[in-house]
PDB file of C-alpha atoms in Angstrom:
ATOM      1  CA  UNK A 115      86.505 101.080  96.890  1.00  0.00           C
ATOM      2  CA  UNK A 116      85.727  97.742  98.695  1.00  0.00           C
ATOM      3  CA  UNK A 117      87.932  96.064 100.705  1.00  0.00           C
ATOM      4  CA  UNK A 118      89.623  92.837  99.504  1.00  0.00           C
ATOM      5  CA  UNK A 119      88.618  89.705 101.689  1.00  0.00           C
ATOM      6  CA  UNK A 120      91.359  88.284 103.943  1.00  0.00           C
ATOM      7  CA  UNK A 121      92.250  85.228 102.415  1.00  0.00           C
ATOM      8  CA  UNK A 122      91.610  82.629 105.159  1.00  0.00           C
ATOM      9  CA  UNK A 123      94.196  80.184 106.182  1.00  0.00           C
ATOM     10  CA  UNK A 124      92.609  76.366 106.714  1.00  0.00           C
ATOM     11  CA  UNK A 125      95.267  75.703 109.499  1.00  0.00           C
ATOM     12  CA  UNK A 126      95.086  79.068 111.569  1.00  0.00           C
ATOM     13  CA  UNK A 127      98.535  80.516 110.555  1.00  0.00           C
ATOM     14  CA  UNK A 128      99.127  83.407 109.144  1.00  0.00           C
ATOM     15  CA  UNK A 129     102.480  85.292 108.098  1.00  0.00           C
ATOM     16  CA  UNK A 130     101.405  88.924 109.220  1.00  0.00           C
ATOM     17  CA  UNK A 131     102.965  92.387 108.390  1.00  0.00           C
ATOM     18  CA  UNK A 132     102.465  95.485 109.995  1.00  0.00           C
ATOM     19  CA  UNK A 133     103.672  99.216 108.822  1.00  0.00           C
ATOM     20  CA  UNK A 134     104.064 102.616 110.355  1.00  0.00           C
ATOM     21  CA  UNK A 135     101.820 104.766 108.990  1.00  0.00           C
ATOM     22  CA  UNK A 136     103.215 106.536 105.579  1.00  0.00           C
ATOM     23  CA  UNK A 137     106.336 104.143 106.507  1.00  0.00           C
ATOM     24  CA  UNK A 138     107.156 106.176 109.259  1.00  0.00           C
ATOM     25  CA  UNK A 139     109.166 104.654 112.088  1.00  0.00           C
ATOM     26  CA  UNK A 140     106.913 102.736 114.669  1.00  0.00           C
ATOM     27  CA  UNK A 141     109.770 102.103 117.203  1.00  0.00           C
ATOM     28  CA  UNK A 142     111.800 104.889 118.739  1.00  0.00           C
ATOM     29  CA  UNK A 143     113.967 103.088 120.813  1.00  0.00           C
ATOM     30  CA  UNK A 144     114.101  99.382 122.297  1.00  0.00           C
ATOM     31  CA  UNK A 145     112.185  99.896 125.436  1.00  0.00           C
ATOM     32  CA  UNK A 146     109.500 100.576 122.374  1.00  0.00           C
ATOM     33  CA  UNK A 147     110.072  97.387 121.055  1.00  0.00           C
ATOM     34  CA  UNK A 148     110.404  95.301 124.144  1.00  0.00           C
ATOM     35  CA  UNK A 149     106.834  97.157 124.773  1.00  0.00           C
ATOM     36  CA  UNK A 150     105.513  95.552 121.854  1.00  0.00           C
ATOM     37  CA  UNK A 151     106.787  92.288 122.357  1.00  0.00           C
ATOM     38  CA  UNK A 152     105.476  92.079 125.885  1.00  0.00           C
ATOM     39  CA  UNK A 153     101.787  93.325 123.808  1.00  0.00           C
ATOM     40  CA  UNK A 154     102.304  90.227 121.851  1.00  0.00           C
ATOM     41  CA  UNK A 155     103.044  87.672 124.497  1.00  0.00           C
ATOM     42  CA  UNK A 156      99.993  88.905 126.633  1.00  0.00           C
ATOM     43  CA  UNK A 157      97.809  88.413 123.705  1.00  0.00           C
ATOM     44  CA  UNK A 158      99.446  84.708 123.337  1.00  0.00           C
ATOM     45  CA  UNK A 159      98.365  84.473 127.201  1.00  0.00           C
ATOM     46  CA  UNK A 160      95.004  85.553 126.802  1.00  0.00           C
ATOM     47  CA  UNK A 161      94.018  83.747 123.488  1.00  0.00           C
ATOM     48  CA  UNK A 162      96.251  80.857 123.583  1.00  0.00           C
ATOM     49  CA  UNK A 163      98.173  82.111 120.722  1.00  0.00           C
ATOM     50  CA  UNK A 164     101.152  80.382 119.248  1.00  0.00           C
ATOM     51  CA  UNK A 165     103.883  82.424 117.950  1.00  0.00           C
ATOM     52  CA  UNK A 166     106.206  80.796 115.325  1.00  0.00           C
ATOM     53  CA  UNK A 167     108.338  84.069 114.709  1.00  0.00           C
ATOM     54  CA  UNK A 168     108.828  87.594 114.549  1.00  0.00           C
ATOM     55  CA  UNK A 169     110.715  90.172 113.411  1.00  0.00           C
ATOM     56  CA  UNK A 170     110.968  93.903 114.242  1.00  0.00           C
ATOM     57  CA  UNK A 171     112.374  96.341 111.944  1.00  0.00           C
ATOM     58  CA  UNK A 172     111.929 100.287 112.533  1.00  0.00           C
ATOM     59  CA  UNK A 173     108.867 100.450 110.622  1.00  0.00           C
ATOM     60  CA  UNK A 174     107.611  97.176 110.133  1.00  0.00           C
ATOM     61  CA  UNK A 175     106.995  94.384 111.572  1.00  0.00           C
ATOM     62  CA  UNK A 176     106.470  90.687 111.136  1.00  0.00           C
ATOM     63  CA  UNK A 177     104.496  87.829 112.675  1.00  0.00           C
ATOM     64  CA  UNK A 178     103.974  84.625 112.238  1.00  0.00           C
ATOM     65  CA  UNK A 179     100.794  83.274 114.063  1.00  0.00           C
ATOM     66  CA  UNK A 180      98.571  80.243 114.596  1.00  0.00           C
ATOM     67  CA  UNK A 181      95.628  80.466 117.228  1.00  0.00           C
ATOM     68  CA  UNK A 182      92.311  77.628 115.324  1.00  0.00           C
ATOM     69  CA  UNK A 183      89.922  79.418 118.127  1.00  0.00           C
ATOM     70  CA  UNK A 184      89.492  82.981 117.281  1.00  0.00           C
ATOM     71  CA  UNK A 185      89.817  85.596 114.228  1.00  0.00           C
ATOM     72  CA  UNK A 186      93.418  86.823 113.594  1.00  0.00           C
ATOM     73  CA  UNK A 187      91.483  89.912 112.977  1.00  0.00           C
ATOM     74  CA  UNK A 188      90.410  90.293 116.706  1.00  0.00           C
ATOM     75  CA  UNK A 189      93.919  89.219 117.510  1.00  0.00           C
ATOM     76  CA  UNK A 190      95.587  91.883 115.764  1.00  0.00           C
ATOM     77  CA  UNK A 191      93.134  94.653 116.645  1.00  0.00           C
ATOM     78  CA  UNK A 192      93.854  94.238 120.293  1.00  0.00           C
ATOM     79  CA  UNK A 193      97.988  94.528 119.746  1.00  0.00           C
ATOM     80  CA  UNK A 194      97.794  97.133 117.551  1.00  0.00           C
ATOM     81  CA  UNK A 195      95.412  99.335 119.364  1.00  0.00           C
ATOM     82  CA  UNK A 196      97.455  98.252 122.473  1.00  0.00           C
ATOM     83  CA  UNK A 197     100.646  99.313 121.021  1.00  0.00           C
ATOM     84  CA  UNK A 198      99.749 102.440 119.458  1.00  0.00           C
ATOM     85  CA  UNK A 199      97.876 104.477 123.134  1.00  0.00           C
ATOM     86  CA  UNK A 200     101.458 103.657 124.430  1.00  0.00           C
ATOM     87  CA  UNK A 201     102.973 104.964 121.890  1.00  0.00           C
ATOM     88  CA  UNK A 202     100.963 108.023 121.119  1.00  0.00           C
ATOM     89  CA  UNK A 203     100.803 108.673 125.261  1.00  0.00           C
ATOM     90  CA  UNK A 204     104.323 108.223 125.658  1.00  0.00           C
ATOM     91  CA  UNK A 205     105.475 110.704 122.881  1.00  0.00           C
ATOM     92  CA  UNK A 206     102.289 113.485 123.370  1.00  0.00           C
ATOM     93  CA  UNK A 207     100.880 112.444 119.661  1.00  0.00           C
ATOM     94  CA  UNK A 208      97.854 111.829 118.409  1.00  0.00           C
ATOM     95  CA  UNK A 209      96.500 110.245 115.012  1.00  0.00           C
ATOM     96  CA  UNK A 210      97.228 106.579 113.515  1.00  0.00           C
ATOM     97  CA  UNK A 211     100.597 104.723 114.107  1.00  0.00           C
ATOM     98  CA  UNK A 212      99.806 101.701 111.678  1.00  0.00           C
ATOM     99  CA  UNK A 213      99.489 102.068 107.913  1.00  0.00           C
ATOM    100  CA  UNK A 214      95.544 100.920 107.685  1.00  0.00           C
ATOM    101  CA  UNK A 215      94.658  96.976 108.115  1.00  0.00           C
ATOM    102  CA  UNK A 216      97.692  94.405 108.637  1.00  0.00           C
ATOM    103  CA  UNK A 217      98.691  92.524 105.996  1.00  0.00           C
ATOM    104  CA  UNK A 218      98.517  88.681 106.087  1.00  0.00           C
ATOM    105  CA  UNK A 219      98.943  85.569 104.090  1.00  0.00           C
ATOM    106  CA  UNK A 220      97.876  82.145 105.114  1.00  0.00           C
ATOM    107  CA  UNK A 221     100.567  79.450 105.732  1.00  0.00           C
ATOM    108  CA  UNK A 222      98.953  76.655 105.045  1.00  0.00           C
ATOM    109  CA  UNK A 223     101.755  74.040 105.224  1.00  0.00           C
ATOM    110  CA  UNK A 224     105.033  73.224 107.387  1.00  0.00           C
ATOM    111  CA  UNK A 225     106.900  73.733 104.323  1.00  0.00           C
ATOM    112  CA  UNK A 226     106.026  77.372 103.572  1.00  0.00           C
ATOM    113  CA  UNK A 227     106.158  77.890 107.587  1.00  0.00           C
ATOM    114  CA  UNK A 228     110.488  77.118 107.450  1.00  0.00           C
ATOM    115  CA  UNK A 229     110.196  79.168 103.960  1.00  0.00           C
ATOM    116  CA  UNK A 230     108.381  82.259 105.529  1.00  0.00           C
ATOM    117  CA  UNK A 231     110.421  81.674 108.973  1.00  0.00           C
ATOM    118  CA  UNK A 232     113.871  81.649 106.785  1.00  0.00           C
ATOM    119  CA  UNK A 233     112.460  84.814 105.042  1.00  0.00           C
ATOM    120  CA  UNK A 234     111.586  87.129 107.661  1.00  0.00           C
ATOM    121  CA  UNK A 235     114.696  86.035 110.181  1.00  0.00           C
ATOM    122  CA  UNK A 236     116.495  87.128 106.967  1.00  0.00           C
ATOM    123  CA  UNK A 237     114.933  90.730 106.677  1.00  0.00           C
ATOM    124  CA  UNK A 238     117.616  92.619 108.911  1.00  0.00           C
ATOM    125  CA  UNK A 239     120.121  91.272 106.752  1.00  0.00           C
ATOM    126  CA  UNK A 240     118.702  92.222 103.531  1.00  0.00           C
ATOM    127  CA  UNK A 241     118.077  95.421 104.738  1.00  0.00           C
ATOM    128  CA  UNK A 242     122.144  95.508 105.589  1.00  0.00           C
ATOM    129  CA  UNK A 243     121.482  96.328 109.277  1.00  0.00           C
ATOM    130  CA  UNK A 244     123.477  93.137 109.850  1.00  0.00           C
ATOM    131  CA  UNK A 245     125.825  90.403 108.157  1.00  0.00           C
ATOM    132  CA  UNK A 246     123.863  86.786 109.848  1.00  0.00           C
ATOM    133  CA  UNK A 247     120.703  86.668 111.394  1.00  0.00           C
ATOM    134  CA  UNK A 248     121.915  85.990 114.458  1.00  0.00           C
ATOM    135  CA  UNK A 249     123.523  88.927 115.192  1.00  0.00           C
ATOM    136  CA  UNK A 250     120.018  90.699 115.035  1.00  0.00           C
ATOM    137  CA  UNK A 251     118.514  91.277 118.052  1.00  0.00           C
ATOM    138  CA  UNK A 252     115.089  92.206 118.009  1.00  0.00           C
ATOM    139  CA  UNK A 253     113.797  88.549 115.773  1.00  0.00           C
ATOM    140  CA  UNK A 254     112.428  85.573 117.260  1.00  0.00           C
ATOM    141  CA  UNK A 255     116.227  83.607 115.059  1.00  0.00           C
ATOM    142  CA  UNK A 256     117.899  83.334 118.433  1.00  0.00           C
ATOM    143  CA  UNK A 257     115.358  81.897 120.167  1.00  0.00           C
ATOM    144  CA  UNK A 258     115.992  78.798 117.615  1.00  0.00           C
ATOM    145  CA  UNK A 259     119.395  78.591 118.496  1.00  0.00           C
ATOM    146  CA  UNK A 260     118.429  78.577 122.286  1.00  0.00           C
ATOM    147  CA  UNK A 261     114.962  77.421 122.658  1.00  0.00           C
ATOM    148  CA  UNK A 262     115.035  76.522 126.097  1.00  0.00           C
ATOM    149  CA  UNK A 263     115.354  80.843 127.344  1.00  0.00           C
ATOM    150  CA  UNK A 264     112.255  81.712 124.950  1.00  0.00           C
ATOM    151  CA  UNK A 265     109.219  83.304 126.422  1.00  0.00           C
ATOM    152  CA  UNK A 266     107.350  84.310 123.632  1.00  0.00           C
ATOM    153  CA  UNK A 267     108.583  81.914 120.593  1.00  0.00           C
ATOM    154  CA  UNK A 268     107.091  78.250 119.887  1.00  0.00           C
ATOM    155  CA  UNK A 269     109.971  76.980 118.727  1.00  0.00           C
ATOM    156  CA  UNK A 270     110.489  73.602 119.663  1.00  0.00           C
ATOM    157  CA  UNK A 271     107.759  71.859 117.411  1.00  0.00           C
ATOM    158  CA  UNK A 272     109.462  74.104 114.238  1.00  0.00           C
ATOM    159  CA  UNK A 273     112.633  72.146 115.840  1.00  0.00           C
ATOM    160  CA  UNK A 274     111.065  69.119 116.070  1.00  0.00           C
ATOM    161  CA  UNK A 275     110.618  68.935 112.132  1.00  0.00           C
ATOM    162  CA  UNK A 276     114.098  68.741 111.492  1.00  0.00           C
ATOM    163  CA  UNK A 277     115.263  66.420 113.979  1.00  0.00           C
ATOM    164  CA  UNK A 278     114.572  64.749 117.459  1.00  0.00           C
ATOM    165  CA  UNK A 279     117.856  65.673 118.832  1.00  0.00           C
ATOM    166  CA  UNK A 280     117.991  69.474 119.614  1.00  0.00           C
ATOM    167  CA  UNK A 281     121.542  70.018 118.946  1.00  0.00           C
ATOM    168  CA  UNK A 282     121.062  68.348 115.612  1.00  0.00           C
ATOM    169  CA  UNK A 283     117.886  70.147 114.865  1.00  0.00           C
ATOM    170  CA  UNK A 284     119.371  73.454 116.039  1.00  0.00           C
ATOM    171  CA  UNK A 285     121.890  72.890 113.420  1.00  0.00           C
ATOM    172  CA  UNK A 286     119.597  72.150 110.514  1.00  0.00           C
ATOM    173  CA  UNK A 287     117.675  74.881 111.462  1.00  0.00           C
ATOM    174  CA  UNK A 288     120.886  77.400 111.043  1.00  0.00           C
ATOM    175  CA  UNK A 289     122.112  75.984 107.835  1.00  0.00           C
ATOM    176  CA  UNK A 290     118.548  75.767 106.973  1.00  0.00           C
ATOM    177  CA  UNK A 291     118.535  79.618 107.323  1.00  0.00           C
ATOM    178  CA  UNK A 292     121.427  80.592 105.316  1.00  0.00           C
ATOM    179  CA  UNK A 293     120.268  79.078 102.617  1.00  0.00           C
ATOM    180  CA  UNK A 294     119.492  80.944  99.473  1.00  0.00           C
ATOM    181  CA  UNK A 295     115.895  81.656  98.930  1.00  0.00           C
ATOM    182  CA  UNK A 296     114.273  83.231  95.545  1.00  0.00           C
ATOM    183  CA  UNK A 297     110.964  83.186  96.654  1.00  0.00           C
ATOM    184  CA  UNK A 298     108.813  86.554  96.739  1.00  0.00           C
ATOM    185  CA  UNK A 299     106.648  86.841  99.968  1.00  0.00           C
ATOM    186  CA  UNK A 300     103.851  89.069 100.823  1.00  0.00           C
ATOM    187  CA  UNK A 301     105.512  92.524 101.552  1.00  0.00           C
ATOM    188  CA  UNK A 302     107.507  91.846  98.058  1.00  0.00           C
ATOM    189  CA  UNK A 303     104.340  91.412  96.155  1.00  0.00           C
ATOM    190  CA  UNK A 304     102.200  93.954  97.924  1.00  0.00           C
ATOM    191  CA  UNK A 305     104.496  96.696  99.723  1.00  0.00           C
ATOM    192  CA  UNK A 306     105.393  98.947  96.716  1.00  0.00           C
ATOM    193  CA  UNK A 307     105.627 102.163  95.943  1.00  0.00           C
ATOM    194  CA  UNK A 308     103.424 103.468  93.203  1.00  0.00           C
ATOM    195  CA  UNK A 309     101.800 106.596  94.031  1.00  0.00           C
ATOM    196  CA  UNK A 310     103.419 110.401  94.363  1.00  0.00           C
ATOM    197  CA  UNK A 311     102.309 110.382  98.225  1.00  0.00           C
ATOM    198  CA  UNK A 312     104.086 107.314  98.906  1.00  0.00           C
ATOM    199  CA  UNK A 313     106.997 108.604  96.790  1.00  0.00           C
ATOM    200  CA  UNK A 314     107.348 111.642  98.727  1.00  0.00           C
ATOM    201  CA  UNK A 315     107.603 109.966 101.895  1.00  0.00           C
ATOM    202  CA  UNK A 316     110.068 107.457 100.257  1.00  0.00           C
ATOM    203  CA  UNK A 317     112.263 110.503  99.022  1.00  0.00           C
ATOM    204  CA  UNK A 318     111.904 112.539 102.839  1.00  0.00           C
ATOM    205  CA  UNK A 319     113.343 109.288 104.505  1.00  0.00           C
ATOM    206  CA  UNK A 320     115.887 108.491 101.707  1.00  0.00           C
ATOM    207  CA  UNK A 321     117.239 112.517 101.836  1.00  0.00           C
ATOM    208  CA  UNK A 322     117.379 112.293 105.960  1.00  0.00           C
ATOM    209  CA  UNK A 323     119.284 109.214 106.296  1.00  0.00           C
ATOM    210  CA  UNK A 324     121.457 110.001 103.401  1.00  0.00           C
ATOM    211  CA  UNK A 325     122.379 113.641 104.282  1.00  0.00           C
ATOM    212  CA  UNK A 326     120.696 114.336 107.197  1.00  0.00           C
ATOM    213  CA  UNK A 327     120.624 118.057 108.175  1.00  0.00           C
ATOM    214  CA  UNK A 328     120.651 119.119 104.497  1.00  0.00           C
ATOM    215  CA  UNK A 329     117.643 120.818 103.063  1.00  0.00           C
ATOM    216  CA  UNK A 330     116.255 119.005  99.545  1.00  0.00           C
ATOM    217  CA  UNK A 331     116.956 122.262  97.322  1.00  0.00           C
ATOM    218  CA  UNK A 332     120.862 122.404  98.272  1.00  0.00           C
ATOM    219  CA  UNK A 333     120.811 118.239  97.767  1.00  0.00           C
ATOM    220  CA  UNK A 334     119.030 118.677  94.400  1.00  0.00           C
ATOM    221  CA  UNK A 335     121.869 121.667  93.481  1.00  0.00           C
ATOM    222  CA  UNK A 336     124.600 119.082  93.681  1.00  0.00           C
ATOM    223  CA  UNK A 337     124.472 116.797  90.400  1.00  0.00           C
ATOM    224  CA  UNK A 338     125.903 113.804  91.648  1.00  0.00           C
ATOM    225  CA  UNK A 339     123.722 113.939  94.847  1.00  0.00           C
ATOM    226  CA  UNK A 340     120.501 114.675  92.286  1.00  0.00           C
ATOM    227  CA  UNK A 341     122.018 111.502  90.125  1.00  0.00           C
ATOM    228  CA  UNK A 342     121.884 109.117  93.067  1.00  0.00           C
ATOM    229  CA  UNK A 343     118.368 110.231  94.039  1.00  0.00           C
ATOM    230  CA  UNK A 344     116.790 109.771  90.475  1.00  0.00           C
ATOM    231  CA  UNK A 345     118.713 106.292  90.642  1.00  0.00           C
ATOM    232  CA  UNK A 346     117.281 105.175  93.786  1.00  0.00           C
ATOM    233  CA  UNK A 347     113.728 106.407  92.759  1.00  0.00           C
ATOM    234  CA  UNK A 348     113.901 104.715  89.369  1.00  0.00           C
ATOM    235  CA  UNK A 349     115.802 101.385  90.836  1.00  0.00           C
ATOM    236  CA  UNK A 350     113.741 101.112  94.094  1.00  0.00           C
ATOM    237  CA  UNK A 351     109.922 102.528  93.725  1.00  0.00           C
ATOM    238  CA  UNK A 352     107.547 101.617  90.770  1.00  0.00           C
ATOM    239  CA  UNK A 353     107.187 105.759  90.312  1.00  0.00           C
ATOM    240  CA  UNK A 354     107.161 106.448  86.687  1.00  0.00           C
ATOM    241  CA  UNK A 355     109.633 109.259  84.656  1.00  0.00           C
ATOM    242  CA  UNK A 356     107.089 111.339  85.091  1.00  0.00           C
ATOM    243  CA  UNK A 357     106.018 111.188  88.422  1.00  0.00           C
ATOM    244  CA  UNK A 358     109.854 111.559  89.719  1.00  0.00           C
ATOM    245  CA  UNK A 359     110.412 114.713  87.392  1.00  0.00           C
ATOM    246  CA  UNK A 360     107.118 116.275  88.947  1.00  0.00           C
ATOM    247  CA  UNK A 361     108.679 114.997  92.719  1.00  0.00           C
ATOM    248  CA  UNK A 362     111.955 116.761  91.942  1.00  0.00           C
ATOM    249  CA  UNK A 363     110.315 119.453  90.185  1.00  0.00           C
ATOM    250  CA  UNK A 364     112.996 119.001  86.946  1.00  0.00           C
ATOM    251  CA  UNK A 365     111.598 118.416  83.455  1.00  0.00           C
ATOM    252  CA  UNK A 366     110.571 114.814  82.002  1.00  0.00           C
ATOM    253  CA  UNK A 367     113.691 115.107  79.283  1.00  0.00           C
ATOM    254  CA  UNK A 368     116.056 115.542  81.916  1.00  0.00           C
ATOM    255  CA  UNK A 369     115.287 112.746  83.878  1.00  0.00           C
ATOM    256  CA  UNK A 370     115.513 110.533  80.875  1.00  0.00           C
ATOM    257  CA  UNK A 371     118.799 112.105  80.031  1.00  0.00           C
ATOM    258  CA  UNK A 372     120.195 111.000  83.594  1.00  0.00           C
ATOM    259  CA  UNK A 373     118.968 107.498  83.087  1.00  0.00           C
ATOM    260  CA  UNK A 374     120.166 107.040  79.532  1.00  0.00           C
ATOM    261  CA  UNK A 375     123.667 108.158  80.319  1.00  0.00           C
ATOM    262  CA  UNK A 376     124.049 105.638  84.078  1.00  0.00           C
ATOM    263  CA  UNK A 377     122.501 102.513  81.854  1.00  0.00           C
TER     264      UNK A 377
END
């Protein structure tokens, strides 16, 4: 199957996401992530990149770039490959640590730049890691609370768009950011789970954060545990009846059964 074309972006930025390969974790621990972040501000160095924002979530991670002189594509190689021979070296692996080509969608105006911004600031607290934003560490949101310690953000011309005074732009910027946004971005329109590969990798991570140290067959043996799996399949993946009754290896009925009697 051939690739679909990037979709260029007329002003050079791009809102970029990046995934562990089969979702698996990409950072270990933070000296991982600080690893990656220094990756990212030598690349800003070298190409004269300009980083609006980031955010880094155990598998996943977000970018939000501008550089008008080279290919985001040539930018993005040289992190990733960067990233992943420390990673492999430093854990004796071998094999792919990022889930095929990044992801990116062109931000073509400073309105969808505070709307993409807002969004991926808010990830860690939609994932219910943490309550505000600001109590996330590993983002680029702090740095917009205290632009003058950044290294690696651009913040002060995001600043600069809602107000000449810092402590008044800082402000708008924060109330700004709590603000409710329905919106879908790209890893909402692109990032699901469809297929029975993808679904078993879902299920793995689901079973070993949920009751880690159990084996799947004594989980599946326990009806209410079984109940809350088949939920979070149905209510969380876009895996039909089918596919989850073949992934659990119960029948098609049953699984409708479940489902009937929890609507």
């Amino acid at each position: 199957m051939a690739r679909v074309q990037r979709e260029y972006s007329p002003t050079g930025c791009y809102h970029i996401i990046m995934r562990g390969n089969e979702r698996k974790r990409i950072f270990l621990d933070d000296n991982d992530r600080r690893r990656f972040l220094d990756t990212v501000l030598k690349k800003k160095h070298e190409f004269g990149l300009i980083v609006y924002g980031y955010c880094l979530m155990d598998n996943h991670i977000h970018l939000i770039l501008r550089n008008d002189r080279y290919d985001i594509s040539t930018i993005m190689r040289g992190i990733a490959t960067s990233y992943a021979m420390f990673f492999n070296i430093r854990y004796n692996r071998v094999g792919h640590v990022f889930q095929g080509r990044f992801k990116s969608e062109p931000v073509v105006d400073d309105r969808y730049l505070l709307a993409v911004l807002r969004y991926v600031h808010n990830n860690p607290v939609k994932a219910g890691i943490v309550e505000k934003p600001e109590h996330y560490e590993w983002s680029s949101y702090c740095s917009y609370l205290s632009p003058e310690e950044t290294r690696l953000g651009d913040v002060k011309s995001v600043l600069e768009m809602f107000s000449s005074n810092v402590e008044k732009a800082i402000n708008e910027f924060r109330r700004f950011s709590n603000e409710q946004d329905e919106s879908e971005y790209l890893d909402e329109k692109e990032e699901t789970i469809k297929t029975l590969e993808e679904g078993r990798v879902y299920l793995d991570k689901y079973l070993s954060e949920k009751w880690p140290g159990l084996h799947q067959e004594a989980i599946l043996e326990d009806k209410v545990k079984r109940n809350q799996i088949i939920f979070s399949l149905r209510n969380n993946t876009e895996l039909s009846i089918r596919k989850i009754a073949e992934l659990l290896g119960l029948h098609r009925r049953a699984i409708d059964r479940i489902i009937a009697k929890g609507s």
